[in-house]
Amino acid sequence: MMPIAVYDAVFVAAAVTLVSDRRGRLGWVALVPLIAAAAALAPLGDHRYLIAPLVALVATLPPVRAAAPALVLAAPAYGSLRAALLAAALFLVTVWLADGLDRRVEQRGAAPSWRGAPARFLVLAVLYAALLPVGHL
Amino acid sequence: MKGPFLRSPQSTRGLMIQVLIAATPALIAAVVRLGAPAAAMIVSAVAGAVAIEALVHRRQLGDGSAVVSGVIVVLLLPATTPPWLAALAGATAIGLGKAPWGGLGKNPFNPAALARAVLMVVLPAHFFAPMWRWDAVTAASPLSKEVGATAPGWSALILGDVPGCVGQAAPWTIVLGGLILVVLRTIDWRVPLAYLSTIALIAVVLPGGARVAGHAPWLIGDPSIHLFAGGTLIAAFFLLTDPVTAPMSATARVGFAAVAATATMAIRQFTPYPDGAVLAVLVANACTPWFDRVTVERRITPPRAKRSRG
C-alpha cells in the first residue's frame, strides 16, 4: 500500500477539521507530525512495528473531536523533523486561512446550496492548488 | 440590510470596459506575435466564460465581467495552449471562480488566477512543458531552473523576446495597460508599486535556494528577470488590483501586495516551480479576510461587541 503524501495528509486533516465544525485542540493536532517523526527516529531496533500503533494511540489521546485529523496527520512517513515541522505549520496556516475565507463567504452570501461544507471544500481545493509549491520544500 | 452605503459614480460595466481597454494592447501584441492561435485562444476563453455566465448568472451577463475574466485568463495561459483548453480556462474562471460564491463581487479568489491554478493541477502537462514555442523557436522560460534557460538582457525582457505566457508577448503593453488603469483611477496605484518594489527588493537581498543556485544562478540578485518575466506584471496590474479580492483599506492593500510579492519570490527561489505569481495571488487573496479584520472591521466594531465577543 502506498503511504499518503505529507502534503495530501495535511489537506485531508484540514478538511476533516473544517467539516467537523468543532475545532478543538488544534495545537495538539499540529504536534502529531512531530511526535510521528520523533517516533520514527527512535532506536527501537527489531521493535519498529510498534511505532505505528503507538503513534496512533498518542494521536487519539485528546478528546475525540480532535482524533480524526490527528490520526490523518500521523499516517504519512515524515522523512525528518523539518518535514514534520513544515507539515504542522502548513496544517495550522491552512485551517486559519480556510476559516477566514469561510467567514467571508458566509458574510458575502454565497448561494444557499454552496454554503457550509461545499464552500469549505472548494476553498480547500483552491488552497491545495495555491500552496502546492510548499509540498516540494 | 444595514448601512452605511457608499456610492460611486463608476458603474461595474464602466469599470469592466476600462479594464478591457487596458488589456487591449496586450491582446493585440499577442495576436501580432503569435498569430492566429492567439486569436483562437482569446475567442475560445471569452466564449467559455460567457457561456457559463449565461447559464448561471444570465442577469450579470451585461456587466461584461465574464468577458474580462476570459481576457485575463488567456493572458495567463502558455502560448502553446490549444483553444479547447483556453475555453475550459474561461469556463473554469466563471464556473468555479465566480458562480459558486454568489456571482460578481462575492468571490474570495481572483477568478482568472483560480482557473489557471486549478487547471495547472488537473492538467499539468499543458503548463509544465519545459520547452515553449515562441516566434517559431522552441525555448525555455528564463525563469526555468533545470532546462537550460539562459539569462536574457533588459531589452529582450521588455520587448517580450523571451518565452512565456500569452501576456508575455510584449510586457511593455502590460505596463501600458496598467498605466491606463492607474490614470483612469480604476486601480489603486499602491498595489502594483508595492508588489513590484517588494519583488525587486527581495530579488536583490534573498539568496537563492539550492535549486536556483545550482542551476540558474542568474535568478539571484537580478531583479529585471523577476520583474519582467513570468506573470509578475499581469499579477501587479490585473490580478492583485481586483477590488473584490483585495483588502478594503489602502494600508492593508500595501501589505497584501507585499505578501503576494514574498510568496512569488519564495516560490521562484526555493521550489521547482518556474513562476509563482498566479499562486502567490491566490495566497494573498486567502489573506484578505485577515487584512480586513485587522484594519477595517476592528475599527467599525463597537467596543461593546468586541467585549462580548471576547
Tab-separated table of N, CA, C and O in Angstrom, chain B residues 192-237:
chain	number	residue	atom	x	y	z
B	192	PRO	N	0.310	47.832	-7.424
B	192	PRO	CA	1.433	47.449	-8.293
B	192	PRO	C	2.769	47.989	-7.803
B	192	PRO	O	3.792	47.292	-7.895
B	193	LEU	N	2.751	49.204	-7.237
B	193	LEU	CA	4.017	49.775	-6.751
B	193	LEU	C	4.585	48.926	-5.618
B	193	LEU	O	5.777	48.581	-5.621
B	194	ALA	N	3.731	48.578	-4.659
B	194	ALA	CA	4.202	47.781	-3.517
B	194	ALA	C	4.643	46.391	-3.979
B	194	ALA	O	5.673	45.869	-3.528
B	195	TYR	N	3.890	45.799	-4.885
B	195	TYR	CA	4.215	44.441	-5.358
B	195	TYR	C	5.545	44.438	-6.107
B	195	TYR	O	6.438	43.646	-5.800
B	196	LEU	N	5.683	45.352	-7.073
B	196	LEU	CA	6.893	45.351	-7.902
B	196	LEU	C	8.128	45.755	-7.094
B	196	LEU	O	9.209	45.178	-7.270
B	197	SER	N	7.970	46.743	-6.198
B	197	SER	CA	9.147	47.164	-5.431
B	197	SER	C	9.559	46.077	-4.436
B	197	SER	O	10.758	45.863	-4.204
B	198	THR	N	8.585	45.359	-3.865
B	198	THR	CA	8.947	44.276	-2.938
B	198	THR	C	9.637	43.139	-3.698
B	198	THR	O	10.612	42.546	-3.209
B	199	ILE	N	9.138	42.843	-4.912
B	199	ILE	CA	9.789	41.804	-5.742
B	199	ILE	C	11.247	42.206	-6.001
B	199	ILE	O	12.167	41.384	-5.849
B	200	ALA	N	11.443	43.466	-6.404
B	200	ALA	CA	12.806	43.927	-6.718
B	200	ALA	C	13.699	43.851	-5.487
B	200	ALA	O	14.846	43.385	-5.565
B	201	LEU	N	13.161	44.283	-4.348
B	201	LEU	CA	13.950	44.269	-3.109
B	201	LEU	C	14.335	42.838	-2.725
B	201	LEU	O	15.501	42.552	-2.425
B	202	ILE	N	13.355	41.945	-2.773
B	202	ILE	CA	13.635	40.560	-2.384
B	202	ILE	C	14.618	39.922	-3.369
B	202	ILE	O	15.507	39.157	-2.978
B	203	ALA	N	14.468	40.244	-4.651
B	203	ALA	CA	15.384	39.671	-5.654
B	203	ALA	C	16.825	40.054	-5.356
B	203	ALA	O	17.747	39.266	-5.588
B	204	VAL	N	17.015	41.263	-4.819
B	204	VAL	CA	18.377	41.737	-4.527
B	204	VAL	C	18.924	41.083	-3.260
B	204	VAL	O	20.088	40.686	-3.217
B	205	VAL	N	18.081	40.957	-2.229
B	205	VAL	CA	18.608	40.523	-0.928
B	205	VAL	C	18.474	39.026	-0.658
B	205	VAL	O	19.232	38.471	0.136
B	206	LEU	N	17.529	38.348	-1.326
B	206	LEU	CA	17.270	36.951	-0.975
B	206	LEU	C	18.278	36.016	-1.645
B	206	LEU	O	18.433	36.054	-2.865
B	207	PRO	N	18.926	35.168	-0.870
B	207	PRO	CA	19.811	34.189	-1.512
B	207	PRO	C	18.968	33.119	-2.199
B	207	PRO	O	17.870	32.808	-1.757
B	208	GLY	N	19.463	32.570	-3.277
B	208	GLY	CA	18.704	31.547	-3.984
B	208	GLY	C	18.784	30.216	-3.265
B	208	GLY	O	19.774	29.906	-2.614
B	209	GLY	N	17.729	29.416	-3.372
B	209	GLY	CA	17.760	28.075	-2.822
B	209	GLY	C	18.693	27.211	-3.663
B	209	GLY	O	19.157	27.635	-4.724
B	210	ALA	N	18.943	26.001	-3.202
B	210	ALA	CA	19.881	25.112	-3.905
B	210	ALA	C	19.445	24.873	-5.345
B	210	ALA	O	20.260	24.751	-6.250
B	211	ARG	N	18.150	24.827	-5.560
B	211	ARG	CA	17.620	24.558	-6.880
B	211	ARG	C	17.961	25.691	-7.850
B	211	ARG	O	18.179	25.482	-9.044
B	212	VAL	N	17.990	26.908	-7.326
B	212	VAL	CA	18.325	28.057	-8.166
B	212	VAL	C	19.844	28.201	-8.258
B	212	VAL	O	20.414	28.318	-9.346
B	213	ALA	N	20.494	28.165	-7.096
B	213	ALA	CA	21.939	28.397	-7.063
B	213	ALA	C	22.688	27.366	-7.906
B	213	ALA	O	23.680	27.668	-8.560
B	214	GLY	N	22.177	26.123	-7.935
B	214	GLY	CA	22.867	25.079	-8.666
B	214	GLY	C	22.578	25.066	-10.155
B	214	GLY	O	23.320	24.477	-10.918
B	215	HIS	N	21.481	25.684	-10.573
B	215	HIS	CA	21.076	25.555	-11.974
B	215	HIS	C	20.889	26.866	-12.720
B	215	HIS	O	21.138	26.932	-13.912
B	216	ALA	N	20.349	27.862	-12.060
B	216	ALA	CA	20.048	29.114	-12.761
B	216	ALA	C	20.520	30.299	-11.922
B	216	ALA	O	19.709	31.057	-11.390
B	217	PRO	N	21.841	30.458	-11.789
B	217	PRO	CA	22.356	31.482	-10.870
B	217	PRO	C	21.942	32.907	-11.246
B	217	PRO	O	21.968	33.802	-10.397
B	218	TRP	N	21.544	33.134	-12.518
B	218	TRP	CA	21.138	34.493	-12.916
B	218	TRP	C	19.846	34.942	-12.241
B	218	TRP	O	19.485	36.095	-12.293
B	219	LEU	N	19.138	33.969	-11.603
B	219	LEU	CA	17.899	34.349	-10.917
B	219	LEU	C	18.182	34.984	-9.557
B	219	LEU	O	17.290	35.464	-8.890
B	220	ILE	N	19.453	34.977	-9.130
B	220	ILE	CA	19.804	35.552	-7.828
B	220	ILE	C	20.356	36.954	-8.048
B	220	ILE	O	21.259	37.156	-8.855
B	221	GLY	N	19.807	37.890	-7.315
B	221	GLY	CA	20.378	39.235	-7.308
B	221	GLY	C	20.007	40.108	-8.485
B	221	GLY	O	20.362	41.283	-8.510
B	222	ASP	N	19.300	39.591	-9.487
B	222	ASP	CA	18.936	40.403	-10.645
B	222	ASP	C	17.424	40.601	-10.681
B	222	ASP	O	16.672	39.683	-11.037
B	223	PRO	N	16.954	41.786	-10.316
B	223	PRO	CA	15.501	41.975	-10.271
B	223	PRO	C	14.841	42.026	-11.652
B	223	PRO	O	13.643	41.797	-11.763
B	224	SER	N	15.617	42.308	-12.714
B	224	SER	CA	14.982	42.527	-14.020
B	224	SER	C	14.210	41.290	-14.489
B	224	SER	O	13.079	41.405	-14.978
B	225	ILE	N	14.794	40.107	-14.335
B	225	ILE	CA	14.109	38.889	-14.782
B	225	ILE	C	12.832	38.680	-13.965
B	225	ILE	O	11.779	38.358	-14.513
B	226	HIS	N	12.936	38.903	-12.662
B	226	HIS	CA	11.764	38.684	-11.809
B	226	HIS	C	10.658	39.697	-12.083
B	226	HIS	O	9.483	39.398	-11.898
B	227	LEU	N	11.033	40.893	-12.515
B	227	LEU	CA	10.017	41.916	-12.771
B	227	LEU	C	9.326	41.715	-14.113
B	227	LEU	O	8.122	41.917	-14.246
B	228	PHE	N	10.080	41.328	-15.128
B	228	PHE	CA	9.508	41.310	-16.478
B	228	PHE	C	9.179	39.912	-16.994
B	228	PHE	O	8.406	39.790	-17.940
B	229	ALA	N	9.761	38.865	-16.443
B	229	ALA	CA	9.446	37.512	-16.920
B	229	ALA	C	8.318	36.922	-16.076
B	229	ALA	O	8.007	37.421	-14.996
B	230	GLY	N	7.706	35.879	-16.606
B	230	GLY	CA	6.623	35.234	-15.865
B	230	GLY	C	5.395	36.120	-15.772
B	230	GLY	O	5.204	37.028	-16.579
B	231	GLY	N	4.602	35.867	-14.758
B	231	GLY	CA	3.338	36.598	-14.640
B	231	GLY	C	3.400	37.806	-13.738
B	231	GLY	O	2.362	38.313	-13.305
B	232	THR	N	4.606	38.310	-13.434
B	232	THR	CA	4.742	39.401	-12.459
B	232	THR	C	3.904	40.625	-12.838
B	232	THR	O	3.126	41.136	-12.024
B	233	LEU	N	4.065	41.101	-14.079
B	233	LEU	CA	3.385	42.341	-14.464
B	233	LEU	C	1.869	42.154	-14.524
B	233	LEU	O	1.107	43.043	-14.129
B	234	ILE	N	1.438	40.994	-15.019
B	234	ILE	CA	-0.012	40.740	-15.095
B	234	ILE	C	-0.588	40.694	-13.683
B	234	ILE	O	-1.657	41.239	-13.408
B	235	ALA	N	0.143	40.033	-12.782
B	235	ALA	CA	-0.315	39.977	-11.393
B	235	ALA	C	-0.374	41.382	-10.797
B	235	ALA	O	-1.336	41.743	-10.115
B	236	ALA	N	0.647	42.190	-11.084
B	236	ALA	CA	0.725	43.530	-10.486
B	236	ALA	C	-0.424	44.429	-10.939
B	236	ALA	O	-1.014	45.148	-10.134
B	237	PHE	N	-0.735	44.408	-12.229
B	237	PHE	CA	-1.707	45.369	-12.761
B	237	PHE	C	-3.119	44.803	-12.953
B	237	PHE	O	-4.089	45.564	-12.948
